[in-house]
Amino acid sequence: MHKGLAFCLLLSLSLCNLIPPSMARNGVVTMELWCVAKNNAEDAQLQSALDWACGAGGVDCSAIQQGGPCYDPTDIQNTASYAFNDYFLKHGMTDESCNFDNTAALTSLNPSYNKCKFPSSLSSSNASLSSPSTAYGMGPSEDLNGSNQISQQWIWHLMTSLLLIAFSWVMG
């Protein structure tokens, strides 16, 4: 039984290193994030938030305009996602900077498609995960100031260890 438990613990530590849920940057564990339009958001709400982002929000919307790599007039979801992500990266990368009247959300799934490449939170050099954002209009609605600490790698080690310990007891 003790040999099985020791084996499971060693296996869990090696598995955690094979499947990293995030990346380390300057000694801090971080997760690659993008701000995208919610799947259940109404098209009219997305269009209104998109108009704000490309106007008063100061987003560079050239990539989603005709001739740009992300131009697709038939898909408001992708178009709004590109603008929302640009705003998120340039305004502090907080929950607050990814709200847009509750039509946007953070994801760890890369929304890039075809030639349209979305920069991520790890590729941004002009923002930090803890800096607050100031915005007006359709943008963010409350100051959370980085309160959502995503990407804590220790949870993967703990969960894997617990699952393998439970497995060893069952098999023991």
XYZ file of N, CA and C in Angstrom:
516
model
N 0.821 -1.193 0.000
C 0.000 0.000 0.000
C 0.861 1.250 0.000
N 1.913 1.300 0.824
C 2.781 2.473 0.891
C 3.547 2.666 -0.411
N 3.952 1.561 -1.047
C 4.650 1.668 -2.323
C 3.718 2.259 -3.381
N 2.476 1.829 -3.360
C 1.495 2.346 -4.315
C 1.241 3.827 -4.111
N 1.169 4.254 -2.849
C 0.944 5.662 -2.540
C 2.140 6.512 -2.987
N 3.336 6.043 -2.719
C 4.536 6.771 -3.136
C 4.606 6.853 -4.661
N 4.266 5.755 -5.324
C 4.265 5.757 -6.784
C 3.264 6.783 -7.322
N 2.088 6.823 -6.739
C 1.057 7.764 -7.188
C 1.482 9.209 -6.974
N 2.128 9.490 -5.863
C 2.582 10.851 -5.612
C 3.651 11.268 -6.613
N 4.603 10.378 -6.893
C 5.627 10.685 -7.884
C 5.022 10.855 -9.272
N 4.080 10.004 -9.607
C 3.421 10.098 -10.900
C 2.654 11.410 -11.021
N 1.987 11.825 -9.941
C 1.213 13.071 -9.993
C 2.118 14.275 -10.197
N 3.267 14.279 -9.555
C 4.189 15.402 -9.743
C 4.716 15.454 -11.168
N 4.999 14.308 -11.756
C 5.492 14.311 -13.131
C 4.379 14.670 -14.108
N 3.154 14.234 -13.861
C 2.040 14.595 -14.729
C 1.771 16.092 -14.695
N 1.887 16.696 -13.549
C 1.651 18.132 -13.435
C 2.640 18.917 -14.275
N 3.839 18.407 -14.421
C 4.830 19.095 -15.230
C 4.612 18.847 -16.720
N 3.959 17.742 -17.075
C 3.684 17.465 -18.477
C 2.492 18.254 -19.001
N 1.559 18.617 -18.124
C 0.342 19.303 -18.524
C 0.259 20.639 -17.792
N 1.066 21.593 -18.169
C 1.032 22.878 -17.475
C -0.211 23.673 -17.861
N -1.035 24.095 -16.876
C -2.233 24.858 -17.191
C -1.921 26.305 -17.505
N -0.709 26.737 -17.245
C -0.372 28.135 -17.446
C 1.118 28.266 -17.693
N 1.579 29.491 -17.817
C 2.984 29.754 -18.084
C 3.525 30.685 -17.009
N 4.825 30.614 -16.755
C 5.429 31.495 -15.769
C 6.071 32.675 -16.478
N 5.905 33.863 -15.895
C 6.497 35.079 -16.443
C 7.055 35.880 -15.275
N 8.356 36.099 -15.293
C 9.034 36.820 -14.215
C 8.755 36.185 -12.855
N 8.720 34.857 -12.808
C 8.513 34.156 -11.553
C 7.066 34.114 -11.094
N 6.144 34.686 -11.859
C 4.730 34.699 -11.502
C 3.989 33.788 -12.469
N 3.149 32.912 -11.943
C 2.384 32.016 -12.782
C 1.234 32.794 -13.400
N 1.130 32.732 -14.706
C 0.067 33.447 -15.405
C -0.602 32.529 -16.415
N -1.768 32.925 -16.855
C -2.512 32.161 -17.842
C -2.779 33.058 -19.041
N -2.661 32.519 -20.211
C -2.943 33.273 -21.422
C -4.454 33.486 -21.515
N -4.859 34.750 -21.630
C -6.282 35.093 -21.649
C -6.631 35.995 -22.822
N -7.877 35.893 -23.247
C -8.440 36.765 -24.264
C -9.808 37.228 -23.786
N -10.202 38.417 -24.195
C -11.531 38.948 -23.906
C -12.356 38.789 -25.174
N -13.461 38.067 -25.091
C -14.285 37.792 -26.261
C -15.759 38.078 -25.974
N -16.516 38.237 -27.053
C -17.958 38.433 -26.937
C -18.602 37.147 -26.422
N -19.586 37.303 -25.537
C -20.310 36.135 -25.033
C -21.176 35.543 -26.133
N -21.271 34.217 -26.143
C -22.072 33.525 -27.154
C -23.550 33.886 -27.084
N -24.038 34.192 -25.885
C -25.465 34.464 -25.727
C -25.807 35.954 -25.792
N -24.858 36.786 -26.143
C -25.120 38.228 -26.244
C -25.926 38.524 -27.507
N -26.862 39.431 -27.386
C -27.679 39.839 -28.534
C -26.813 40.614 -29.529
N -27.099 40.441 -30.811
C -26.338 41.135 -31.852
C -26.400 42.648 -31.689
N -27.565 43.172 -31.331
C -27.717 44.625 -31.164
C -26.845 45.135 -30.015
N -26.766 44.373 -28.922
C -25.905 44.750 -27.793
C -24.437 44.715 -28.210
N -24.062 43.679 -28.948
C -22.677 43.566 -29.409
C -22.326 44.715 -30.345
N -23.244 45.068 -31.241
C -22.983 46.160 -32.170
C -22.823 47.477 -31.422
N -23.650 47.697 -30.423
C -23.557 48.922 -29.629
C -22.229 48.987 -28.870
N -21.821 47.869 -28.276
C -20.547 47.813 -27.544
C -19.366 47.955 -28.515
N -19.493 47.360 -29.686
C -18.453 47.465 -30.714
C -18.298 48.911 -31.172
N -19.428 49.588 -31.391
C -19.393 50.996 -31.795
C -18.701 51.843 -30.731
N -18.983 51.562 -29.458
C -18.344 52.311 -28.371
C -16.835 52.032 -28.352
N -16.480 50.743 -28.450
C -15.064 50.360 -28.377
C -14.259 51.017 -29.496
N -14.792 51.013 -30.710
C -14.077 51.585 -31.857
C -14.155 53.103 -31.883
N -15.030 53.686 -31.073
C -15.153 55.144 -30.994
C -14.522 55.664 -29.725
N -15.366 55.921 -28.736
C -14.918 56.497 -27.464
C -13.925 55.607 -26.718
N -13.997 54.287 -26.947
C -13.095 53.357 -26.264
C -11.663 53.395 -26.768
N -11.449 53.966 -27.947
C -10.098 54.134 -28.463
C -9.438 52.893 -29.025
N -10.228 51.871 -29.357
C -9.677 50.637 -29.902
C -9.222 50.854 -31.348
N -8.110 50.224 -31.716
C -7.652 50.238 -33.105
C -8.456 49.182 -33.854
N -9.447 49.611 -34.598
C -10.351 48.688 -35.279
C -9.978 48.453 -36.742
N -8.772 48.819 -37.149
C -8.378 48.661 -38.549
C -8.389 47.193 -38.985
N -8.071 46.272 -38.089
C -8.039 44.850 -38.455
C -9.423 44.288 -38.749
N -10.481 44.926 -38.210
C -11.838 44.415 -38.434
C -12.601 45.247 -39.462
N -11.909 46.182 -40.103
C -12.516 46.966 -41.174
C -12.184 46.335 -42.516
N -12.924 46.719 -43.542
C -12.740 46.132 -44.868
C -11.266 46.175 -45.279
N -10.769 45.031 -45.724
C -9.371 44.889 -46.113
C -8.483 44.386 -44.983
N -8.988 44.406 -43.750
C -8.217 43.923 -42.606
C -8.289 42.410 -42.486
N -7.336 41.786 -41.793
C -7.295 40.323 -41.682
C -8.458 39.728 -40.885
N -9.153 40.560 -40.103
C -10.253 40.063 -39.270
C -11.611 40.595 -39.741
N -11.644 41.139 -40.947
C -12.890 41.694 -41.474
C -13.855 40.581 -41.855
N -15.040 40.586 -41.243
C -16.101 39.644 -41.573
C -17.437 40.278 -41.202
N -18.085 40.952 -42.151
C -19.324 41.657 -41.844
C -20.481 40.726 -41.475
N -20.318 39.423 -41.658
C -21.394 38.480 -41.348
C -21.292 37.903 -39.938
N -20.202 38.182 -39.228
C -20.006 37.580 -37.907
C -19.705 38.650 -36.859
N -20.756 39.172 -36.256
C -20.605 40.219 -35.229
C -19.879 39.675 -34.004
N -20.011 38.387 -33.735
C -19.355 37.756 -32.585
C -17.835 37.881 -32.691
N -17.276 37.472 -33.821
C -15.826 37.553 -34.016
C -15.352 39.000 -34.105
N -16.132 39.833 -34.794
C -15.748 41.233 -34.956
C -15.687 41.934 -33.611
N -16.730 41.760 -32.797
C -16.762 42.377 -31.474
C -15.664 41.796 -30.587
N -15.421 40.507 -30.706
C -14.381 39.867 -29.882
C -13.018 40.500 -30.136
N -12.707 40.777 -31.395
C -11.410 41.378 -31.692
C -11.291 42.754 -31.027
N -12.332 43.559 -31.146
C -12.313 44.891 -30.546
C -12.276 44.808 -29.021
N -13.067 43.926 -28.438
C -13.093 43.776 -26.981
C -11.721 43.363 -26.463
N -11.069 42.435 -27.171
C -9.757 41.958 -26.751
C -8.718 43.071 -26.818
N -8.772 43.884 -27.862
C -7.832 44.996 -27.988
C -8.011 45.977 -26.822
N -9.253 46.266 -26.492
C -9.528 47.170 -25.372
C -8.997 46.576 -24.060
N -9.281 45.301 -23.843
C -8.848 44.584 -22.642
C -7.332 44.671 -22.468
N -6.595 44.443 -23.552
C -5.128 44.458 -23.477
C -4.583 45.853 -23.207
N -5.252 46.873 -23.712
C -4.755 48.240 -23.573
C -5.237 48.962 -22.328
N -6.155 48.348 -21.580
C -6.738 49.018 -20.419
C -6.649 48.187 -19.147
N -5.511 47.589 -18.914
C -5.245 46.985 -17.611
C -5.503 45.511 -17.463
N -6.110 44.853 -18.441
C -6.379 43.414 -18.376
C -7.058 43.006 -17.071
N -8.086 43.708 -16.691
C -8.859 43.373 -15.498
C -10.238 42.875 -15.917
N -10.975 42.316 -14.973
C -12.357 41.936 -15.258
C -13.133 43.155 -15.731
N -12.820 44.280 -15.140
C -13.491 45.532 -15.487
C -13.290 45.896 -16.954
N -12.108 45.640 -17.483
C -11.828 46.020 -18.867
C -12.315 44.978 -19.868
N -13.030 43.961 -19.385
C -13.642 42.957 -20.260
C -15.079 42.740 -19.812
N -15.881 43.776 -19.934
C -17.272 43.681 -19.511
C -18.217 44.082 -20.633
N -18.091 45.309 -21.116
C -18.889 45.817 -22.223
C -20.380 45.558 -22.022
N -20.869 46.126 -20.925
C -22.287 45.990 -20.574
C -22.693 44.519 -20.508
N -21.801 43.712 -19.946
C -22.012 42.284 -19.729
C -22.172 41.477 -21.026
N -21.521 41.926 -22.101
C -21.563 41.177 -23.361
C -20.238 40.479 -23.651
N -19.258 40.617 -22.748
C -17.936 40.023 -22.972
C -17.509 39.195 -21.760
N -16.573 38.293 -22.006
C -16.047 37.442 -20.938
C -14.619 37.039 -21.270
N -13.864 36.664 -20.242
C -12.499 36.177 -20.433
C -12.517 34.692 -20.789
N -11.574 34.309 -21.626
C -11.440 32.901 -21.989
C -9.961 32.553 -22.088
N -9.659 31.285 -21.882
C -8.294 30.805 -22.083
C -8.178 30.059 -23.412
N -9.267 30.026 -24.181
C -9.258 29.400 -25.504
C -8.943 30.457 -26.550
N -7.926 30.232 -27.329
C -7.482 31.196 -28.323
C -8.558 31.388 -29.399
N -9.091 32.626 -29.540
C -10.157 32.865 -30.519
C -9.652 33.153 -31.935
N -8.345 33.117 -32.157
C -7.787 33.398 -33.483
C -8.366 32.434 -34.518
N -8.519 32.920 -35.739
C -9.029 32.085 -36.819
C -8.435 32.569 -38.140
N -8.212 31.638 -39.049
C -7.633 31.952 -40.358
C -6.443 32.906 -40.211
N -6.481 34.056 -40.873
C -5.391 35.029 -40.793
C -5.604 36.034 -39.675
N -6.696 35.893 -38.952
C -7.014 36.823 -37.868
C -6.404 36.318 -36.559
N -5.334 36.947 -36.139
C -4.617 36.534 -34.931
C -4.920 37.498 -33.792
N -5.422 36.968 -32.689
C -5.740 37.751 -31.503
C -4.534 37.751 -30.571
N -3.975 38.920 -30.243
C -2.916 38.925 -29.231
C -3.512 38.533 -27.877
N -2.709 37.925 -27.023
C -3.208 37.480 -25.718
C -2.647 38.335 -24.593
N -3.091 38.039 -23.387
C -2.615 38.753 -22.208
C -1.117 38.580 -22.016
N -0.553 37.471 -22.480
C 0.890 37.241 -22.330
C 1.690 37.958 -23.401
N 1.068 38.312 -24.512
C 1.800 38.996 -25.579
C 1.723 40.506 -25.435
N 0.923 40.989 -24.498
C 0.771 42.430 -24.313
C 1.895 42.961 -23.443
N 2.501 44.070 -23.882
C 3.604 44.640 -23.116
C 3.239 45.972 -22.478
N 2.036 46.467 -22.740
C 1.684 47.788 -22.222
C 0.564 47.745 -21.196
N 0.442 46.640 -20.493
C -0.579 46.556 -19.452
C -0.117 45.553 -18.408
N -0.737 45.596 -17.240
C -0.412 44.620 -16.204
C -1.695 44.090 -15.615
N -1.640 42.878 -15.107
C -2.838 42.246 -14.595
C -3.407 42.926 -13.364
N -2.650 43.771 -12.711
C -3.164 44.359 -11.490
C -3.488 45.846 -11.601
N -3.237 46.452 -12.755
C -3.507 47.879 -12.846
C -4.971 48.153 -13.120
N -5.540 49.183 -12.491
C -6.947 49.482 -12.699
C -7.165 50.140 -14.044
N -8.399 50.109 -14.497
C -8.758 50.690 -15.779
C -9.792 51.779 -15.573
N -9.716 52.803 -16.381
C -10.716 53.849 -16.341
C -11.401 53.876 -17.682
N -12.727 53.789 -17.692
C -13.457 53.792 -18.946
C -14.825 54.422 -18.742
N -15.429 54.795 -19.857
C -16.722 55.462 -19.816
C -17.641 54.851 -20.850
N -18.919 54.981 -20.670
C -19.900 54.539 -21.664
C -20.173 53.056 -21.579
N -20.153 52.384 -22.731
C -20.506 50.963 -22.819
C -19.422 50.065 -22.264
N -18.300 50.584 -21.923
C -17.179 49.777 -21.465
C -17.416 49.191 -20.096
N -16.376 48.948 -19.380
C -16.443 48.332 -18.062
C -17.353 49.096 -17.114
N -17.947 48.363 -16.175
C -18.956 48.981 -15.333
C -18.600 49.068 -13.859
N -17.607 48.337 -13.410
C -17.241 48.425 -12.006
C -15.758 48.159 -11.830
N -15.166 48.680 -10.772
C -13.735 48.553 -10.541
C -13.453 47.339 -9.689
N -12.962 46.291 -10.312
C -12.587 45.084 -9.575
C -11.102 45.064 -9.288
N -10.342 45.918 -9.954
C -8.913 46.110 -9.734
C -8.146 44.801 -9.616
N -8.383 43.911 -10.572
C -7.609 42.670 -10.611
C -7.960 41.685 -9.516
N -9.194 41.727 -8.997
C -9.538 40.874 -7.871
C -9.647 39.400 -8.248
N -9.821 39.117 -9.500
C -9.948 37.735 -9.924
C -8.575 37.164 -10.231
N -8.000 36.457 -9.302
C -6.673 35.864 -9.493
C -6.833 34.484 -10.107
N -6.728 34.473 -11.434
C -6.827 33.222 -12.168
C -5.439 32.596 -12.154
N -5.297 31.445 -12.626
C -4.008 30.798 -12.879
C -3.165 30.548 -11.635
N -3.641 29.717 -10.776
C -2.828 29.312 -9.639
C -2.485 27.840 -9.843
N -1.262 27.611 -10.285
C -0.847 26.288 -10.717
C -0.885 25.250 -9.597
N -0.774 25.665 -8.373
C -0.737 24.691 -7.290
C -2.003 23.854 -7.235
N -3.125 24.394 -7.705
C -4.384 23.638 -7.652
C -4.295 22.386 -8.522
N -3.555 22.473 -9.656
C -3.386 21.300 -10.506
C -2.599 20.213 -9.788
N -1.549 20.612 -9.090
C -0.758 19.634 -8.335
C -1.614 18.979 -7.259
N -2.362 19.781 -6.540
C -3.201 19.271 -5.461
C -4.267 18.320 -5.994
N -4.981 18.727 -7.025
C -6.061 17.892 -7.559
C -5.529 16.575 -8.123
N -4.435 16.643 -8.853
C -3.858 15.426 -9.415
C -3.400 14.496 -8.303
N -2.759 15.047 -7.291
C -2.299 14.226 -6.165
C -3.467 13.560 -5.459
N -4.521 14.326 -5.196
C -5.682 13.770 -4.508
C -6.355 12.673 -5.321
N -6.480 12.868 -6.621
C -7.085 11.848 -7.477
C -6.248 10.577 -7.491
N -4.939 10.719 -7.565
C -4.091 9.525 -7.593
C -4.044 8.831 -6.231
N -4.121 9.581 -5.158
C -4.190 8.954 -3.831
C -5.474 8.173 -3.691
N -6.579 8.767 -4.117
C -7.868 8.071 -4.039
C -7.838 6.804 -4.907
N -7.232 6.899 -6.078
C -7.113 5.727 -6.955
C -6.289 4.637 -6.290
N -5.193 5.031 -5.623
C -4.348 4.018 -4.988
C -5.068 3.332 -3.830
N -5.909 4.069 -3.115
C -6.676 3.447 -2.015
C -7.715 2.473 -2.553
N -8.338 2.832 -3.653
C -9.330 1.954 -4.246
C -8.660 0.686 -4.765
N -7.506 0.831 -5.403
C -6.815 -0.298 -5.959
C -6.029 -1.079 -4.911
N -5.725 -0.404 -3.748
C -4.881 -0.945 -2.685
C -5.324 -2.239 -2.162
